[in-house]
Amino acid sequence: MRVCVCTVVHNAADARILHRQIRALLDAGHEVTYIAPFRHSGTAPWPEVTAVDVPRAGGRRRLRAFLAARRALAEHAPHADVLLLHDPELLLTLPFVRRRPPTVWDVHEDTAAALVAKTWLPRPLRRAPYPFVRWAERIAERRLHLLLAEEGYRPRFRREHPVVPNTTRVPLRTPPPPGADRVVYLGHLTRARGAAEMLEVARLLRPHGVRVEMIGAADPDTSEALRAAEREGLVRWHGYRPNDAALRLVEGSLAGLSLLRDEPNYRHSVPTKIIEYMAHGVPVVSTPLPAAASILDRDGSGLLVPFDDPRAAAAAVLRLRDDPRLRLALAANGHRAARMRYHWPDQGKRFVAQLEEWAAARRPRSRAFRVAVDNPCGRTP
């Protein structure tokens, strides 16, 4: 099976796209053409993949990336058995891709809810596109295959769609025990994801000899604060690291932070960072978003703290530092639960099998999405 994978929004080394899905496809013996912003991401393409470099879409600068992706898809998609898209913006390219194969939209987030947290959009405009996004999702649902990353995304759609959770590879070996002097954050750094709260946590922990390390790229409105905090010696900011390298930095930490704010886009999602902390034997300190609270309560793998409360988060970290028995128990519980429930290769087999099924049942190539855009009521001309 030949699979064409495309993103212009995500880093070319994105964990779900490259390290999980593409790795699973390659391990199953399939061919992959990967259209992604390699140069912008500083990512060297894997030799097993046919790589096509495009600009990265960020903030309000998206047109150049969009046009490059349209050209790349027009060239490479017709030769694939399945086309896998990772950005909702790419749905707009489909009317220009003739003879396209069965097309899959991998739904990573609640697109409409995520607009509220986009700081590059003027605040009055963040909710304005909401009805249009929901309308576009309805069209996509009728004309494309949808693959959902969360069970919580099901209510957005009228039909049933397969869910492949965004889990992680769980080491079979026992991870090193959590230490007592270092906490970590893994993921993109933004205001909505609690960057400001984590800087305050770092300030509160410094007198106690506990340092905070942050691993991930940052939005422009957050990066300057992070650089200033690093110059002050308050935190260590590693910047973006490929997933395997980032997870090595996580191991042995006293705690993994997940201080996401109570934003609509996060209420129905499992923060992948929580699963990654658990997989690597690190206790979790998290805000009480529903999915996060459910996991930590069920698996006994971390502590919950209130939203927007750095003092409570710092107190939870110090509690773990001062109680070795507690942190070892939470770490062991987390690793065991991750191995049982969240091991990516188990999900990866389902992912590959689903794409194989759609490729095998491919319908005659058509102008389906062009018809959907021109005729949203679904009548066939």
Coordinates of N, CA, C and O in Angstrom, one line a residue, residues 100-221:
R100 N -7.9 11.8 -6.8 CA -7.3 11.5 -5.4 C -7.8 10.2 -4.9 O -8.9 9.7 -5.2
P101 N -7.0 9.5 -4.1 CA -7.4 8.2 -3.5 C -8.3 8.4 -2.3 O -8.6 9.6 -2.0
P102 N -8.8 7.3 -1.7 CA -9.5 7.5 -0.5 C -8.7 8.4 0.5 O -7.5 8.2 0.7
T103 N -9.4 9.4 1.0 CA -8.8 10.4 1.8 C -9.2 10.4 3.3 O -10.4 10.3 3.6
V104 N -8.3 10.4 4.2 CA -8.5 10.3 5.6 C -8.1 11.6 6.3 O -7.0 12.1 6.1
W105 N -9.0 12.1 7.1 CA -8.6 13.3 7.9 C -8.4 12.7 9.3 O -9.3 12.2 10.0
D106 N -7.2 12.9 9.8 CA -6.9 12.5 11.2 C -7.2 13.6 12.1 O -6.5 14.6 12.1
V107 N -8.3 13.5 12.9 CA -8.8 14.6 13.7 C -8.1 14.6 15.0 O -8.3 13.8 15.9
H108 N -7.2 15.6 15.2 CA -6.3 15.7 16.4 C -6.9 16.5 17.5 O -6.6 16.4 18.6
E109 N -7.8 17.5 17.1 CA -8.3 18.4 18.1 C -9.7 18.9 17.8 O -10.2 18.6 16.7
D110 N -10.3 19.6 18.7 CA -11.6 20.2 18.4 C -11.3 21.5 17.7 O -11.0 22.5 18.4
T111 N -11.4 21.5 16.4 CA -10.9 22.6 15.6 C -11.6 23.9 16.0 O -10.9 25.0 16.2
A112 N -12.9 23.9 16.1 CA -13.6 25.1 16.5 C -13.3 25.6 17.9 O -13.0 26.8 18.1
A113 N -13.2 24.7 18.8 CA -12.9 25.1 20.2 C -11.4 25.6 20.3 O -11.1 26.5 21.1
A114 N -10.6 25.1 19.5 CA -9.2 25.5 19.5 C -9.0 26.9 19.1 O -8.0 27.6 19.5
L115 N -9.9 27.5 18.2 CA -9.7 28.8 17.8 C -9.7 29.8 18.9 O -9.1 30.9 18.9
V116 N -10.4 29.5 20.0 CA -10.5 30.4 21.2 C -9.2 30.6 21.8 O -8.9 31.7 22.3
A117 N -8.3 29.6 21.7 CA -7.0 29.8 22.3 C -5.9 30.3 21.3 O -4.7 30.4 21.7
K118 N -6.2 30.6 20.1 CA -5.2 31.0 19.1 C -4.9 32.5 19.4 O -5.7 33.4 19.0
T119 N -3.8 32.8 20.0 CA -3.5 34.2 20.3 C -3.1 35.0 19.1 O -3.1 36.2 19.1
W120 N -2.8 34.4 17.9 CA -2.5 35.1 16.7 C -3.8 35.7 16.1 O -3.7 36.5 15.2
L121 N -4.9 35.2 16.5 CA -6.2 35.7 16.0 C -6.6 36.8 16.9 O -6.6 36.7 18.1
P122 N -7.1 38.0 16.4 CA -7.7 39.0 17.2 C -8.8 38.5 18.0 O -9.6 37.7 17.6
R123 N -8.9 38.8 19.3 CA -9.8 38.2 20.2 C -11.3 38.3 19.7 O -12.0 37.3 19.8
P124 N -11.7 39.4 19.1 CA -13.1 39.4 18.6 C -13.4 38.4 17.5 O -14.6 38.1 17.2
L125 N -12.3 37.9 16.8 CA -12.5 37.0 15.7 C -12.4 35.6 16.1 O -12.7 34.7 15.2
R126 N -12.1 35.3 17.3 CA -11.8 33.9 17.7 C -13.0 33.0 17.6 O -12.9 31.8 17.4
R127 N -14.2 33.5 17.9 CA -15.4 32.7 17.9 C -16.1 32.9 16.5 O -17.0 32.1 16.3
A128 N -15.8 33.9 15.8 CA -16.5 34.1 14.5 C -16.6 33.0 13.6 O -17.6 32.7 12.9
P129 N -15.4 32.2 13.3 CA -15.5 31.1 12.3 C -16.1 29.9 12.8 O -16.2 28.9 12.1
Y130 N -16.6 29.9 14.1 CA -17.1 28.6 14.7 C -18.2 27.9 13.8 O -18.0 26.7 13.5
P131 N -19.2 28.7 13.4 CA -20.3 28.0 12.6 C -19.7 27.4 11.3 O -20.1 26.3 10.8
F132 N -18.8 28.2 10.6 CA -18.2 27.7 9.4 C -17.4 26.4 9.6 O -17.4 25.5 8.8
V133 N -16.6 26.4 10.7 CA -15.8 25.2 11.0 C -16.7 24.0 11.2 O -16.5 22.9 10.6
R134 N -17.8 24.1 11.9 CA -18.7 23.0 12.1 C -19.4 22.6 10.8 O -19.5 21.4 10.5
W135 N -19.7 23.5 9.9 CA -20.2 23.2 8.6 C -19.2 22.5 7.8 O -19.6 21.5 7.1
A136 N -18.0 22.9 7.8 CA -16.9 22.2 7.0 C -16.7 20.8 7.6 O -16.5 19.9 6.8
E137 N -16.8 20.6 8.9 CA -16.7 19.3 9.4 C -17.8 18.3 8.9 O -17.6 17.2 8.7
R138 N -19.0 18.9 8.8 CA -20.1 18.1 8.3 C -19.9 17.6 6.9 O -20.1 16.5 6.5
I139 N -19.3 18.5 6.0 CA -19.0 18.2 4.7 C -17.9 17.1 4.7 O -18.0 16.1 3.9
A140 N -16.9 17.3 5.4 CA -15.8 16.3 5.5 C -16.3 15.0 5.9 O -15.9 13.9 5.4
E141 N -17.2 15.0 6.9 CA -17.7 13.7 7.4 C -18.4 12.9 6.3 O -18.4 11.7 6.2
R142 N -19.1 13.6 5.4 CA -19.9 13.0 4.3 C -19.0 12.5 3.2 O -19.3 11.5 2.6
R143 N -17.9 13.2 3.0 CA -17.1 12.9 1.8 C -15.7 12.3 2.0 O -15.1 11.8 1.1
L144 N -15.3 12.2 3.3 CA -14.0 11.7 3.6 C -14.1 10.6 4.7 O -15.2 10.4 5.3
H145 N -13.0 9.9 4.9 CA -12.9 9.0 6.1 C -12.3 9.8 7.2 O -11.4 10.5 7.0
L146 N -12.9 9.7 8.4 CA -12.4 10.4 9.6 C -11.8 9.4 10.6 O -12.4 8.3 10.8
L147 N -10.7 9.7 11.1 CA -10.0 9.0 12.1 C -9.9 9.9 13.3 O -9.3 10.9 13.2
L148 N -10.4 9.5 14.5 CA -10.5 10.4 15.6 C -9.4 10.0 16.6 O -9.1 8.8 16.9
A149 N -8.7 11.0 17.2 CA -7.7 10.8 18.2 C -8.2 10.7 19.6 O -7.5 10.3 20.5
E150 N -9.5 11.0 19.8 CA -10.1 11.0 21.1 C -11.5 10.5 21.0 O -12.3 10.8 20.1
E151 N -11.9 9.7 22.0 CA -13.3 9.3 22.2 C -14.2 10.5 22.4 O -15.4 10.5 21.9
G152 N -13.7 11.5 23.0 CA -14.5 12.7 23.3 C -14.8 13.5 22.1 O -15.7 14.4 22.2
Y153 N -14.3 13.2 20.9 CA -14.6 13.9 19.7 C -15.9 13.3 19.0 O -16.4 13.9 18.1
R154 N -16.3 12.2 19.4 CA -17.5 11.5 18.8 C -18.7 12.4 18.7 O -19.4 12.5 17.7
P155 N -19.1 13.1 19.8 CA -20.3 13.9 19.8 C -20.3 15.0 18.7 O -21.4 15.6 18.3
R156 N -19.1 15.4 18.2 CA -19.1 16.5 17.2 C -19.6 16.0 15.8 O -20.0 16.8 15.0
F157 N -19.7 14.7 15.6 CA -20.0 14.1 14.3 C -21.3 13.3 14.4 O -21.6 12.8 15.5
R158 N -22.0 13.2 13.3 CA -23.3 12.5 13.3 C -23.1 11.0 13.0 O -24.0 10.2 13.4
R159 N -22.0 10.6 12.5 CA -21.8 9.2 12.2 C -20.7 8.6 13.1 O -20.0 9.3 13.8
E160 N -20.6 7.3 13.1 CA -19.6 6.6 13.9 C -18.3 6.6 13.1 O -18.3 6.3 11.9
H161 N -17.2 6.9 13.8 CA -15.8 6.9 13.1 C -14.9 6.2 14.0 O -15.0 6.3 15.3
P162 N -13.9 5.5 13.4 CA -12.9 4.8 14.3 C -12.1 5.7 15.1 O -11.7 6.9 14.6
V163 N -11.7 5.3 16.3 CA -10.9 6.1 17.2 C -9.5 5.4 17.3 O -9.5 4.2 17.7
V164 N -8.4 6.1 17.1 CA -7.1 5.6 17.4 C -6.5 6.6 18.3 O -6.0 7.6 18.0
P165 N -6.5 6.2 19.6 CA -6.0 7.2 20.6 C -4.5 7.6 20.4 O -3.7 6.8 19.9
N166 N -4.2 8.8 20.9 CA -2.9 9.3 20.8 C -2.1 8.9 22.0 O -1.8 9.6 22.9
T167 N -1.6 7.6 22.0 CA -0.9 7.0 23.1 C 0.6 7.1 22.8 O 1.0 7.9 22.1
T168 N 1.4 6.2 23.4 CA 2.8 6.3 23.3 C 3.4 4.9 23.4 O 2.7 4.0 23.8
R169 N 4.7 4.8 23.0 CA 5.4 3.5 23.2 C 5.8 3.4 24.7 O 6.4 4.4 25.2
V170 N 5.4 2.4 25.3 CA 5.7 2.2 26.7 C 6.9 1.2 26.9 O 6.9 0.1 26.4
P171 N 8.0 1.7 27.5 CA 9.2 0.8 27.7 C 8.8 -0.5 28.4 O 8.1 -0.4 29.4
L172 N 9.3 -1.6 27.9 CA 9.0 -2.9 28.6 C 9.9 -3.0 29.9 O 9.5 -3.6 30.8
R173 N 11.0 -2.4 29.8 CA 11.9 -2.4 31.0 C 11.3 -1.5 32.1 O 10.5 -0.6 31.8
T174 N 11.7 -1.7 33.3 CA 11.3 -0.8 34.4 C 12.0 0.5 34.3 O 13.2 0.5 34.3
P175 N 11.3 1.6 34.3 CA 12.0 2.9 34.1 C 12.8 3.2 35.4 O 12.6 2.7 36.5
P176 N 13.8 4.1 35.3 CA 14.5 4.5 36.5 C 13.6 5.2 37.5 O 12.6 5.8 37.1
P177 N 13.8 5.1 38.8 CA 12.9 5.6 39.8 C 13.0 7.2 39.7 O 14.0 7.8 39.3
P178 N 11.8 7.8 40.0 CA 11.8 9.3 40.0 C 12.8 9.8 41.0 O 12.9 9.3 42.2
G179 N 13.5 10.9 40.6 CA 14.4 11.6 41.5 C 13.7 12.5 42.5 O 12.5 12.4 42.7
A180 N 14.5 13.5 43.0 CA 13.9 14.4 44.0 C 14.2 15.8 43.8 O 13.9 16.7 44.6
D181 N 14.9 16.2 42.6 CA 15.3 17.6 42.5 C 14.9 18.2 41.1 O 15.4 19.3 40.8
R182 N 14.1 17.5 40.3 CA 13.8 18.0 39.0 C 12.4 17.6 38.5 O 12.0 16.5 38.6
V183 N 11.7 18.6 38.1 CA 10.4 18.4 37.5 C 10.4 18.8 36.0 O 11.2 19.7 35.6
V184 N 9.5 18.2 35.2 CA 9.6 18.4 33.8 C 8.2 18.8 33.2 O 7.2 18.4 33.8
Y185 N 8.2 19.5 32.1 CA 7.0 19.7 31.3 C 7.4 19.3 29.9 O 8.5 19.7 29.3
L186 N 6.6 18.5 29.2 CA 6.8 18.0 27.8 C 5.6 18.4 27.0 O 4.5 18.0 27.3
G187 N 5.8 19.2 25.9 CA 4.8 19.6 25.1 C 4.9 21.1 24.6 O 5.9 21.8 25.0
H188 N 4.0 21.5 23.7 CA 4.0 22.8 23.2 C 3.8 23.8 24.4 O 2.9 23.5 25.2
L189 N 4.4 24.9 24.4 CA 4.3 25.9 25.5 C 3.5 27.1 25.0 O 3.9 27.8 24.1
T190 N 2.4 27.3 25.7 CA 1.5 28.4 25.4 C 0.8 28.8 26.7 O 0.9 28.2 27.7
R191 N 0.2 30.0 26.6 CA -0.5 30.5 27.8 C -1.6 29.5 28.2 O -1.8 29.2 29.4
A192 N -2.4 29.0 27.2 CA -3.5 28.1 27.5 C -3.0 26.8 28.1 O -3.7 26.1 28.9
R193 N -1.8 26.4 27.8 CA -1.2 25.1 28.4 C -0.5 25.4 29.7 O 0.2 24.5 30.2
G194 N -0.6 26.6 30.2 CA -0.1 26.8 31.6 C 1.3 27.3 31.7 O 2.0 27.1 32.7
A195 N 1.9 27.9 30.6 CA 3.3 28.3 30.6 C 3.5 29.3 31.8 O 4.5 29.2 32.5
A196 N 2.7 30.3 31.9 CA 2.9 31.3 33.0 C 2.8 30.7 34.4 O 3.6 31.0 35.3
E197 N 1.9 29.8 34.6 CA 1.8 29.1 35.8 C 3.0 28.3 36.2 O 3.5 28.2 37.3
M198 N 3.6 27.6 35.1 CA 4.8 26.8 35.4 C 6.0 27.7 35.7 O 6.8 27.3 36.5
L199 N 6.1 28.9 35.1 CA 7.2 29.8 35.5 C 7.0 30.2 37.0 O 8.0 30.3 37.7
E200 N 5.8 30.4 37.4 CA 5.6 30.7 38.8 C 5.9 29.5 39.7 O 6.5 29.7 40.8
V201 N 5.5 28.3 39.3 CA 5.9 27.1 40.0 C 7.4 27.1 40.2 O 8.0 26.7 41.2
A202 N 8.1 27.3 39.1 CA 9.6 27.3 39.1 C 10.1 28.3 40.2 O 11.1 28.0 40.9
R203 N 9.5 29.5 40.2 CA 10.0 30.5 41.2 C 9.7 30.0 42.6 O 10.5 30.2 43.5
L204 N 8.6 29.4 42.8 CA 8.3 28.9 44.2 C 9.1 27.7 44.6 O 9.4 27.5 45.8
L205 N 9.6 26.9 43.6 CA 10.4 25.7 43.9 C 11.9 26.0 44.1 O 12.6 25.2 44.7
R206 N 12.3 27.1 43.5 CA 13.8 27.3 43.5 C 14.4 27.4 44.9 O 15.4 26.8 45.1
P207 N 13.7 28.0 45.9 CA 14.3 28.0 47.3 C 14.4 26.6 47.9 O 15.2 26.4 48.8
H208 N 13.7 25.7 47.3 CA 13.7 24.3 47.9 C 14.6 23.4 47.1 O 14.7 22.2 47.4
G209 N 15.4 24.0 46.2 CA 16.4 23.2 45.4 C 15.8 22.3 44.4 O 16.4 21.3 44.0
V210 N 14.6 22.6 43.9 CA 13.9 21.8 42.9 C 13.9 22.7 41.6 O 13.3 23.8 41.6
R211 N 14.4 22.2 40.5 CA 14.4 22.9 39.3 C 13.4 22.4 38.3 O 12.9 21.3 38.4
V212 N 12.9 23.3 37.4 CA 11.9 23.0 36.4 C 12.6 23.0 35.0 O 13.3 24.0 34.7
E213 N 12.3 21.9 34.3 CA 12.8 21.8 32.9 C 11.6 21.8 32.0 O 10.7 21.0 32.2
M214 N 11.7 22.5 30.9 CA 10.6 22.5 29.9 C 11.2 22.0 28.5 O 12.2 22.5 28.1
I215 N 10.4 21.1 27.9 CA 10.8 20.5 26.7 C 9.7 20.8 25.7 O 8.6 20.3 25.8
G216 N 10.0 21.6 24.7 CA 9.0 21.9 23.6 C 9.1 23.2 23.0 O 9.8 24.1 23.6
A217 N 8.6 23.4 21.8 CA 8.5 24.7 21.2 C 7.5 25.6 21.9 O 6.7 25.1 22.6
A218 N 7.7 26.9 21.7 CA 6.8 27.9 22.3 C 6.2 28.8 21.3 O 6.8 29.2 20.3
D219 N 5.0 29.3 21.6 CA 4.4 30.4 20.8 C 5.2 31.7 21.0 O 5.8 31.9 22.1
P220 N 5.1 32.6 20.0 CA 5.9 33.8 20.1 C 5.6 34.6 21.4 O 6.5 35.2 22.0
D221 N 4.3 34.6 21.8 CA 4.0 35.5 23.0 C 4.4 34.8 24.3 O 4.3 35.4 25.4

